Amino acid sequence: MAGGDSPAETKKGSSKNSKESTLKQKSPAEFFAENKNIAGFDNPGKSLYTTVRELVENALDSSESISELPEVEVTIEEIGKSKFNSMIGLIDRERVDTKLYDDYETDKAREKRLVKEARASEIQAKNLASGKKNKEPGVSKVLKARGEASYYKVTCKDNGKGMPHDDIPNMFGRVLSGTKYGLKQTRGKFGLGAKMALIWSKMSTGLPIEISSSMKSQNYVTFCRLDIDIHRNIPHIHLHEKKANKEKWHGAEIQVVIEGNWTTYRSKILHYMRQMAVITPYAQFLFRFISETPEKNVTVKFTRRTDVMPPIPIETKHHPSSVDLLLIKRLVTDTSKKTLLQFLQNEFVNINKNLAARLIGEMGPDFSPGMAVKSVTAQQMVRIHQLFRQAKFDDPSGDCLSPAGEYNLRLGIIKELHPDMVATHSGSAQVFEGHPFIVEAGVSVGGRDVKQGINIFRFANRIPLLFEQGGDVVTRTASKRINWNSYKINQTQDKIGVFVSIVSTKIPFKGTGKEYIGDDISEIATAVKSAIQQCCIQLKSKIVKRLQAREQQERKRSLSRYIPDATGAVYEVLKQMTEEHTKKRKRYKEEETAMLEKVSKLIITKETLKEKLAEHVEQVDYEMALEYATQSGVSEEPRENIYLQQLNPNHSNSIDLHSPTFIFRLIL
């Protein structure tokens, strides 16, 4: 044969090449299992935090979807090694080969270490002889094992909508399937929810997830125990049954056992729960950590402060300027409309019948209002996409969004931080890349458990963002673009809380973990700065009033300090005048004579003068305060705080009158 390769060698080589070029596919579950850091499962501690966060946010969404005031219970139970082994059917075993558990060290590394230790011993002996101090020996570098894993049972219970019996396996055991997909404001970042917690449980413990759920008016509770086939992305059901619902309960209870680290992420988890209580004051949270050591148990209850909930986010249609070519193709494929005119008019916002006809006329002679939308070719889709990018459309409204509202934001800040003063502002709906967004802000001064300086609290679609704060638009704006001194606020000495909540149909997260909003979108950066400034303007007026009140108090204190001396001096003068009048050395007017007679008869004494001067200072101070209040637009006398008791939620005949900062409820 030409070429010098034998048939056997040629066959062997081609077989090898074909094996190397075989295409392989990964399921979505397998992809996220291998790239778990994308979903926030970087390490055991972060995985515990992310699991709690995902379950809490699912619980809130479920309750709000049926306009039910959320009641969420979260329990993290520490599981020891023996208990974990019994759960998976293992028997505790004593260590036999103890050297397996020792820190590993090669012979060469051991020789070097011994030489180094001997040299260090000699130096220490010389230093000891000469009276010099010895340095503490450094820790030798050896290979260490990962150590004992820590396991935790995470349980989250809510009073929400519940889940249909037949849908539960796919809702938990099939990645990228769920009810939150669509163009609307959602709390989730990836749409994974508890699925990623199940994947992490599968990877770290091998134990299944347990779900109990019941919907309103159902007479049964669904119980499901399942795990996930990661390679095939399908649920593996262990048990799926119905139980009697004797308590008429509705909602969901999810229980999962995972590897975690409570010690390193304790503060993050509690901080998350506290910030969630700030942004959702209408929810009630009960958090418990149960340790094997009872002294380490933690129980925190975040009480509901109001029963006023934000509106439910509404699914909306795409704005023409926000779509890409791939999305246009999908919309054309999925639409139920027959003609191109109907398609443009019904599948996009801000395109009415007249505008749709004008757009079709601009597309060219190959397009007509009555043409079948399914007959649109790939080239014609490109033309539609080009026109959408070039034409000008009205901005989408923010009616589909559900911000927390100034009322709830203010209540949450007051409830959790107890600041000396707080101001809030809710901006109007604005747009970036065809997506509406609303920025709400709150700025507080003083408070409980607040450090000196600027304390940033960031929220995106009403969920707290705790990581990667440095590059966030809120952090950069608050620390670099706000001149705090111009608002009578000391940036380093005062305890400043800056709360910014951004809601949108598309949050422009940065990074794979989606933990911060970039500083490169000018529309959002401008809106954030404006909202914070509006809060600062409100605070400045309060601070100025407080400073003026303090100055008035200081003036009153100064005047009161001189009353005894002034009284003594005036009384001495009156006594001297009385003596002169008695000896007829000097004549006085009739009014003066009457006063001097009162002094001689001890009707006017040093004490009575002191009382009169004190009354005069009080009267002048009151008149000055009243005059200042009138000039400031407050016509009534100084006000007192009024505390309203919680209303009975059973009152159905009532009217709510909404204001940005309060709600007045009239019970009929």
XYZ file of C-alpha atoms in Angstrom:
668
model
C 0.000 0.000 0.000
C 1.140 3.529 -0.714
C 1.835 5.754 2.216
C 3.517 3.145 4.433
C 0.583 2.600 6.897
C -0.727 -0.909 7.288
C -4.506 -1.550 7.118
C -4.536 -2.461 10.813
C -2.829 0.779 11.792
C -5.197 2.813 9.586
C -8.222 1.137 11.130
C -6.863 1.665 14.617
C -6.180 5.344 13.952
C -9.611 6.022 12.463
C -11.256 4.283 15.416
C -9.357 6.507 17.819
C -10.290 9.669 15.922
C -13.964 8.722 15.786
C -13.949 8.131 19.523
C -12.390 11.537 20.181
C -14.860 13.343 17.915
C -18.004 11.843 19.468
C -20.432 14.616 20.467
C -21.643 14.628 24.048
C -24.594 16.449 25.545
C -25.211 17.660 29.076
C -28.573 18.093 30.693
C -29.389 21.440 32.365
C -29.185 19.729 35.761
C -25.744 18.366 34.959
C -24.540 21.783 33.797
C -25.610 23.518 37.015
C -24.208 20.663 39.111
C -20.799 21.181 37.520
C -21.098 25.001 37.676
C -22.884 25.349 40.989
C -21.053 28.586 41.801
C -23.168 30.321 39.125
C -26.259 29.749 41.251
C -24.587 30.768 44.518
C -23.437 27.349 45.731
C -19.721 28.168 45.862
C -18.930 26.389 49.138
C -20.834 24.684 51.979
C -21.405 27.959 53.876
C -22.645 29.885 50.841
C -24.758 26.871 49.853
C -26.539 26.950 53.219
C -27.209 30.682 52.819
C -28.448 30.307 49.221
C -30.717 27.410 50.165
C -32.392 29.515 52.872
C -32.709 32.458 50.493
C -34.279 30.431 47.686
C -36.809 28.766 49.985
C -37.809 32.048 51.674
C -38.287 33.850 48.352
C -40.386 30.995 46.979
C -42.530 31.128 50.129
C -43.106 34.881 49.768
C -44.002 34.559 46.091
C -46.454 31.778 46.891
C -48.253 33.774 49.599
C -48.354 37.017 47.628
C -49.765 35.266 44.553
C -53.039 34.673 46.448
C -52.890 38.019 48.351
C -52.272 36.208 51.622
C -50.199 37.976 54.298
C -47.032 35.824 54.366
C -46.138 33.754 57.403
C -42.787 32.041 56.863
C -41.047 29.685 59.286
C -37.411 28.752 58.627
C -35.593 26.128 60.693
C -31.974 25.058 60.349
C -31.232 21.957 62.402
C -27.660 20.842 62.939
C -27.158 17.125 62.272
C -24.244 15.314 63.887
C -22.223 12.618 62.191
C -23.915 9.731 64.017
C -27.410 11.014 63.254
C -26.512 11.607 59.617
C -25.087 8.107 59.275
C -28.270 6.626 60.723
C -30.352 8.682 58.259
C -28.515 7.191 55.288
C -28.246 3.700 56.826
C -24.559 3.701 57.784
C -23.098 2.311 61.005
C -20.508 4.382 62.879
C -17.072 2.823 62.535
C -13.925 3.304 64.606
C -10.791 4.458 62.829
C -8.467 1.532 62.143
C -5.548 2.993 60.159
C -4.985 6.273 62.020
C -2.165 7.296 59.685
C -4.735 7.785 56.926
C -6.104 10.744 58.870
C -2.762 12.373 59.655
C -1.562 15.372 57.686
C 0.329 14.025 54.697
C 4.060 14.788 54.349
C 6.609 13.363 51.890
C 9.969 12.003 53.100
C 11.820 14.870 51.408
C 9.553 17.487 52.996
C 9.953 15.775 56.375
C 13.756 15.862 56.065
C 13.690 19.576 55.226
C 11.343 20.276 58.117
C 13.563 18.451 60.632
C 16.657 20.361 59.435
C 14.756 23.640 59.701
C 13.497 22.802 63.192
C 17.015 21.850 64.324
C 18.393 25.144 63.012
C 15.590 27.034 64.743
C 16.365 25.232 68.026
C 20.013 26.280 67.813
C 19.042 29.913 67.201
C 16.640 29.830 70.148
C 19.360 28.419 72.420
C 21.796 31.178 71.375
C 19.168 33.867 71.900
C 18.317 32.444 75.304
C 21.986 32.486 76.313
C 22.414 36.100 75.159
C 19.133 37.263 76.698
C 17.385 38.037 73.397
C 13.708 37.342 72.792
C 12.761 34.338 70.670
C 10.264 34.552 67.841
C 7.333 32.165 67.845
C 7.955 29.252 65.450
C 5.899 29.256 62.254
C 3.425 26.546 61.354
C 4.864 23.976 58.953
C 3.069 23.579 55.638
C 1.643 20.098 55.155
C -1.199 18.710 53.107
C -4.395 18.594 55.132
C -7.667 16.785 54.589
C -10.933 18.701 54.078
C -11.996 17.812 57.592
C -15.348 16.652 58.928
C -18.363 17.800 56.944
C -21.224 19.546 58.746
C -24.792 18.655 57.813
C -27.989 20.613 58.323
C -31.682 19.989 57.816
C -33.294 23.111 56.340
C -37.079 23.402 56.639
C -39.223 26.207 55.256
C -42.977 26.393 55.825
C -45.384 28.981 54.421
C -49.092 29.750 54.139
C -49.056 30.288 50.387
C -50.815 28.946 47.363
C -49.477 25.420 47.504
C -48.772 23.251 44.465
C -50.927 20.945 42.356
C -50.456 17.302 43.290
C -49.366 16.131 39.831
C -46.987 19.040 39.158
C -44.777 18.709 42.232
C -42.277 16.153 40.814
C -41.510 18.284 37.746
C -41.487 21.542 39.728
C -38.655 20.216 41.917
C -36.996 17.512 39.854
C -36.655 19.091 36.424
C -34.281 22.043 36.029
C -35.478 25.033 33.965
C -39.131 24.188 34.387
C -41.428 26.312 36.535
C -44.152 28.930 36.768
C -41.979 32.069 36.857
C -40.861 32.179 33.245
C -42.252 35.109 31.280
C -41.717 38.851 31.126
C -42.589 40.124 34.585
C -40.978 41.235 37.827
C -39.830 38.154 39.744
C -37.727 37.596 42.832
C -35.728 34.707 41.383
C -32.409 35.163 39.603
C -32.180 31.956 37.538
C -35.560 30.293 37.961
C -33.898 27.410 39.811
C -35.364 27.916 43.279
C -35.341 24.769 45.379
C -34.104 22.693 42.420
C -30.520 23.831 43.014
C -30.852 23.006 46.708
C -31.953 19.511 45.654
C -28.958 19.210 43.327
C -26.614 20.289 46.140
C -28.310 17.802 48.474
C -27.795 15.088 45.869
C -24.095 16.015 45.590
C -23.320 16.457 49.298
C -25.597 14.038 51.184
C -27.423 11.899 48.627
C -30.670 12.378 50.566
C -33.949 13.269 48.812
C -36.036 16.378 49.343
C -39.413 16.161 51.114
C -42.369 18.341 50.126
C -45.732 18.722 51.829
C -48.249 20.910 50.054
C -51.927 21.723 50.021
C -53.934 24.255 48.048
C -56.863 26.276 49.370
C -60.079 24.286 49.868
C -58.250 20.985 49.281
C -59.193 18.202 51.680
C -55.820 16.483 51.311
C -52.122 17.245 51.756
C -49.694 16.046 49.125
C -46.515 14.451 50.439
C -43.696 13.844 48.005
C -40.190 12.502 48.576
C -37.954 12.715 45.520
C -34.500 13.406 44.174
C -33.249 14.260 40.719
C -31.591 12.226 38.003
C -28.920 14.780 37.184
C -27.805 13.201 33.915
C -31.322 12.892 32.482
C -32.822 15.981 34.198
C -35.904 14.110 35.392
C -37.332 13.567 38.883
C -36.761 10.296 40.697
C -39.838 9.790 42.881
C -39.475 7.802 46.119
C -42.961 8.463 47.476
C -45.906 10.500 46.183
C -49.116 10.240 48.166
C -52.125 12.121 49.534
C -52.893 12.542 53.227
C -55.946 13.894 55.010
C -55.914 17.652 55.567
C -57.626 17.758 58.953
C -56.331 21.230 59.868
C -57.494 22.820 56.575
C -53.931 24.051 56.059
C -52.755 25.513 52.783
C -49.213 26.277 51.713
C -46.006 24.302 51.380
C -43.373 22.811 53.679
C -40.026 21.901 52.126
C -37.330 19.955 53.911
C -33.842 19.252 52.574
C -30.632 17.921 54.166
C -27.424 19.480 52.863
C -23.789 19.989 53.758
C -23.244 23.506 55.094
C -21.302 25.753 57.427
C -23.393 27.688 59.934
C -20.383 29.144 61.759
C -19.011 31.161 58.833
C -22.369 32.221 57.354
C -24.400 32.756 60.519
C -24.184 36.553 60.275
C -25.051 36.550 56.564
C -28.166 34.419 57.073
C -29.415 36.548 59.983
C -28.563 39.730 58.074
C -30.555 38.424 55.108
C -33.592 37.686 57.292
C -33.389 41.156 58.851
C -33.186 42.902 55.485
C -36.055 40.790 54.175
C -38.091 41.994 57.168
C -37.239 45.582 56.181
C -38.445 45.282 52.581
C -41.508 43.116 53.464
C -42.914 44.520 56.749
C -46.264 42.923 55.905
C -44.702 39.454 56.330
C -44.034 37.576 59.542
C -40.826 35.559 59.791
C -39.818 33.036 62.411
C -36.221 31.849 62.176
C -34.781 29.049 64.318
C -31.362 27.446 64.472
C -31.303 24.208 66.467
C -27.847 23.068 67.507
C -26.651 19.858 69.113
C -25.445 22.175 71.878
C -28.574 23.899 73.301
C -26.566 26.982 74.320
C -25.975 27.745 70.632
C -29.672 27.712 69.683
C -30.985 30.851 67.981
C -34.609 32.001 67.693
C -35.494 35.288 66.013
C -39.016 36.493 65.242
C -39.630 39.349 62.827
C -43.154 40.564 63.574
C -45.550 41.866 60.944
C -45.969 45.644 61.150
C -48.690 46.230 58.541
C -51.307 44.346 56.564
C -50.904 46.473 53.423
C -49.280 44.479 50.610
C -47.878 45.755 47.306
C -49.844 44.841 44.179
C -49.067 41.542 42.478
C -46.612 41.957 39.546
C -48.329 41.634 36.177
C -46.898 39.717 33.234
C -46.412 42.100 30.347
C -45.507 41.965 26.678
C -42.174 42.830 25.141
C -41.327 46.373 24.148
C -40.209 46.575 20.480
C -36.856 48.146 21.395
C -36.011 45.338 23.845
C -36.361 42.327 21.531
C -33.629 40.554 19.588
C -33.829 38.442 16.447
C -34.072 35.145 18.328
C -36.991 36.427 20.400
C -38.832 37.638 17.289
C -38.480 34.144 15.792
C -39.848 32.548 18.954
C -42.778 34.966 19.136
C -43.628 34.282 15.485
C -43.526 30.539 16.163
C -45.629 30.687 19.337
C -48.201 33.322 18.356
C -51.841 32.424 17.856
C -52.473 35.459 15.654
C -53.068 34.966 11.935
C -51.883 38.145 10.231
C -48.773 40.298 10.590
C -50.918 43.291 11.625
C -52.511 41.312 14.458
C -49.114 39.954 15.485
C -47.527 43.397 15.848
C -50.598 44.813 17.572
C -51.039 42.026 20.139
C -47.556 40.637 20.857
C -45.848 43.944 21.745
C -46.626 46.876 24.020
C -47.128 50.411 22.715
C -48.039 49.285 19.172
C -51.657 50.057 18.316
C -53.417 49.251 15.058
C -52.494 52.531 13.387
C -48.805 52.290 14.342
C -48.665 48.629 13.271
C -49.961 49.587 9.810
C -47.368 52.364 9.538
C -44.578 49.962 10.529
C -45.671 47.418 7.923
C -45.711 50.145 5.269
C -42.155 51.097 6.275
C -40.927 47.496 5.986
C -41.242 47.454 2.200
C -43.339 46.010 -0.627
C -42.776 42.414 0.529
C -44.902 43.050 3.624
C -48.649 43.624 3.909
C -51.037 43.911 6.876
C -52.952 40.815 5.858
C -49.985 38.523 5.172
C -49.845 35.340 7.248
C -47.433 35.817 10.114
C -46.315 32.183 9.854
C -45.122 32.849 6.306
C -42.598 35.489 7.404
C -39.147 34.364 6.247
C -35.867 34.600 8.138
C -34.790 37.560 5.979
C -38.059 39.364 6.671
C -37.586 38.805 10.422
C -34.213 40.547 10.135
C -35.973 43.508 8.494
C -38.539 43.639 11.350
C -35.705 43.558 13.875
C -33.842 46.373 12.116
C -36.952 48.538 12.051
C -37.634 47.901 15.752
C -34.117 49.102 16.584
C -34.324 52.244 14.440
C -37.908 53.436 14.996
C -38.956 55.471 18.039
C -41.590 54.045 20.356
C -43.286 55.339 23.485
C -41.661 54.136 26.700
C -43.393 51.256 28.470
C -45.340 52.177 31.591
C -44.471 50.892 35.037
C -47.978 49.536 35.683
C -46.686 45.962 35.474
C -44.185 46.546 38.326
C -44.735 46.014 42.034
C -42.459 48.217 44.158
C -42.532 47.904 47.941
C -43.913 51.450 48.255
C -42.761 54.322 50.450
C -45.184 53.295 53.198
C -43.799 49.760 53.510
C -40.175 50.828 53.076
C -40.494 53.448 55.818
C -42.258 50.997 58.150
C -39.607 48.345 57.551
C -36.743 50.735 58.303
C -38.402 52.024 61.479
C -39.335 48.507 62.627
C -35.879 46.980 62.290
C -33.450 49.883 62.811
C -35.333 52.323 65.096
C -33.573 55.368 63.581
C -33.692 58.901 64.972
C -35.086 60.127 61.660
C -35.884 58.609 58.273
C -36.898 59.876 54.838
C -38.162 57.887 51.843
C -38.768 58.591 48.178
C -40.319 56.607 45.335
C -39.339 57.672 41.838
C -41.496 57.486 38.754
C -41.155 54.653 36.251
C -38.194 55.004 33.890
C -36.801 52.867 31.078
C -33.539 51.244 30.043
C -33.234 49.115 26.894
C -37.029 48.924 26.642
C -37.526 47.615 30.193
C -39.350 49.734 32.802
C -37.825 50.151 36.247
C -38.656 52.014 39.468
C -36.138 53.141 42.092
C -37.193 53.588 45.709
C -34.855 54.930 48.351
C -34.736 55.532 52.060
C -32.097 57.311 54.141
C -32.003 57.031 57.934
C -29.856 58.714 60.563
C -29.083 56.980 63.865
C -30.652 53.725 64.915
C -30.006 50.404 66.581
C -27.174 48.101 65.469
C -26.028 50.617 62.847
C -22.334 51.405 62.466
C -20.905 54.890 62.081
C -20.570 55.984 58.468
C -22.574 54.857 55.462
C -24.409 51.522 55.771
C -25.683 50.272 52.406
C -28.828 48.120 52.077
C -29.489 47.005 48.484
C -32.601 45.329 47.104
C -33.395 44.078 43.597
C -36.992 43.059 42.885
C -37.553 43.171 46.652
C -34.780 40.711 47.607
C -31.642 41.704 49.578
C -28.239 41.709 47.853
C -25.484 40.966 50.374
C -22.430 40.131 48.278
C -20.098 42.030 45.910
C -21.226 45.372 47.284
C -18.186 47.381 46.173
C -19.028 47.496 42.467
C -22.749 48.097 42.899
C -24.347 51.267 41.542
C -25.881 52.039 44.955
C -22.557 51.791 46.800
C -20.701 53.910 44.262
C -23.435 56.536 44.199
C -23.798 56.823 47.983
C -20.052 56.953 48.661
C -18.825 59.067 45.733
C -21.654 61.095 44.195
C -23.567 62.444 47.208
C -22.227 65.499 49.047
C -23.497 64.576 52.503
C -22.143 67.707 54.186
C -24.439 69.912 52.110
C -27.390 68.132 53.768
C -26.029 68.668 57.312
C -25.067 64.973 57.538
C -21.588 63.900 58.680
C -20.495 61.059 56.408
C -17.984 59.621 58.899
C -19.511 60.381 62.313
C -23.257 59.907 61.794
C -24.928 56.502 61.559
C -26.309 56.677 58.019
C -28.496 53.968 56.520
C -28.952 54.069 52.738
C -31.725 51.813 51.435
C -32.260 51.486 47.677
C -34.764 49.119 46.064
C -34.856 48.645 42.285
C -37.690 46.727 40.626
C -37.860 45.903 36.932
C -38.905 43.263 34.435
C -35.171 42.797 33.834
C -32.582 43.540 36.520
C -29.212 44.202 34.825
C -27.098 42.087 37.173
C -23.358 41.846 36.708
C -21.194 38.776 37.223
C -22.136 35.121 37.152
C -23.531 35.184 40.696
C -25.960 38.050 39.935
C -25.164 39.736 43.250
C -24.793 43.373 42.168
C -26.086 45.884 39.632
C -23.436 47.520 37.478
C -22.586 51.192 37.454
C -22.501 51.439 33.654
C -26.221 52.023 32.965
C -26.636 55.785 33.109
C -30.444 55.694 33.433
C -30.288 53.592 36.616
C -27.309 55.475 38.076
C -29.091 58.813 37.565
C -32.344 57.513 39.092
C -30.515 56.110 42.139
C -28.686 59.401 42.742
C -31.891 61.423 42.371
C -33.818 59.182 44.795
C -31.097 59.391 47.476
C -30.869 63.170 47.039
C -34.624 63.559 47.485
C -34.371 61.690 50.784
C -31.439 63.875 51.859
C -33.411 67.060 51.090
C -36.211 65.842 53.381
C -33.707 64.975 56.104
C -31.972 68.345 55.811
C -35.173 70.191 56.714
C -35.658 67.896 59.718
C -32.049 68.310 60.817
C -32.216 72.107 60.464
C -35.403 72.194 62.562
C -33.749 70.014 65.178
C -30.675 72.264 65.258
C -32.858 75.354 65.645
C -34.831 73.690 68.434
C -31.546 72.802 70.109
C -30.400 76.421 69.826
C -33.666 77.582 71.421
C -33.155 75.161 74.283
C -29.606 76.412 74.685
C -30.821 80.040 74.810
C -33.420 79.114 77.407
C -30.798 77.250 79.428
C -28.468 80.268 79.259
C -31.193 82.682 80.371
C -32.237 80.363 83.193
C -28.624 80.165 84.351
C -28.514 83.948 84.946
C -31.875 84.203 86.756
C -30.414 83.933 90.304
C -27.768 86.626 89.661
C -30.214 88.924 87.883
C -32.776 88.459 90.653
C -30.228 89.335 93.353
C -29.017 92.440 91.510
C -32.555 93.734 90.817
C -33.692 93.088 94.385
C -30.698 94.973 95.822
C -31.545 97.959 93.634
C -35.188 97.849 94.785
C -34.126 97.690 98.449
C -31.859 100.714 97.983
C -34.667 102.637 96.243
C -37.036 101.726 99.107
C -34.624 103.118 101.693
C -34.237 106.357 99.768
C -38.023 106.667 99.440
C -38.537 106.030 103.175
C -35.999 108.696 104.151
C -37.536 111.001 101.542
C -34.188 111.546 99.890
C -35.685 111.015 96.446
C -39.170 111.255 95.018
C -40.585 108.629 92.673
C -43.597 108.408 90.456
C -46.855 106.950 91.724
C -46.372 103.519 90.059
C -42.809 103.246 91.339
C -43.936 104.299 94.831
C -46.564 101.515 94.881
C -43.965 98.936 93.902
C -41.508 100.177 96.554
C -44.215 99.899 99.215
C -44.677 96.232 98.215
C -40.959 95.718 98.644
C -41.009 97.283 102.115
C -44.020 95.139 103.109
C -42.191 92.031 101.741
C -44.911 91.426 99.167
C -42.147 91.531 96.568
C -39.211 89.421 97.707
C -36.178 87.931 96.101
C -38.044 84.631 95.625
C -41.075 86.227 93.965
C -38.778 88.060 91.556
C -37.049 84.778 90.728
C -40.396 83.075 90.002
C -41.562 85.950 87.775
C -38.321 85.929 85.768
C -38.568 82.138 85.273
C -42.185 82.512 84.062
C -41.104 85.262 81.670
C -38.344 83.079 80.159
C -40.840 80.225 79.670
C -43.338 82.550 78.000
C -40.741 84.054 75.647
C -39.468 80.581 74.698
C -43.032 79.364 73.971
C -43.816 82.427 71.853
C -40.586 81.969 69.860
C -41.371 78.271 69.270
C -44.933 79.109 68.171
C -43.683 81.845 65.841
C -41.133 79.449 64.304
C -43.775 76.742 63.827
C -46.095 79.224 62.103
C -43.311 80.384 59.769
C -42.555 76.730 58.914
C -46.142 76.129 57.802
C -47.339 74.462 61.020
C -50.232 76.425 62.502
C -50.988 74.253 65.512
C -49.212 74.005 68.850
C -46.354 71.492 69.388
C -47.531 67.984 68.525
C -47.269 64.661 70.325
C -46.755 61.170 68.911
C -49.901 59.117 68.321
C -49.701 55.323 68.428
C -52.341 53.290 66.597
C -53.142 49.750 67.649
C -53.190 46.993 65.041
C -56.558 46.633 63.367
C -58.558 43.455 63.338
C -57.831 41.840 59.935
C -61.348 40.374 59.896
C -62.874 43.776 59.117
C -64.111 43.465 55.536
C -66.169 46.675 55.372
C -63.367 49.217 55.259
C -61.909 51.839 52.954
C -58.146 52.466 52.698
C -56.964 55.986 51.891
C -53.386 55.707 50.632
C -50.628 58.276 51.020
C -46.932 57.739 50.216
C -46.072 57.714 53.926
C -49.236 56.485 55.673
C -52.531 54.664 55.126
C -55.773 55.774 56.770
C -58.350 52.982 57.167
C -61.992 53.933 57.604
C -64.058 51.081 59.088
C -67.703 51.234 58.054
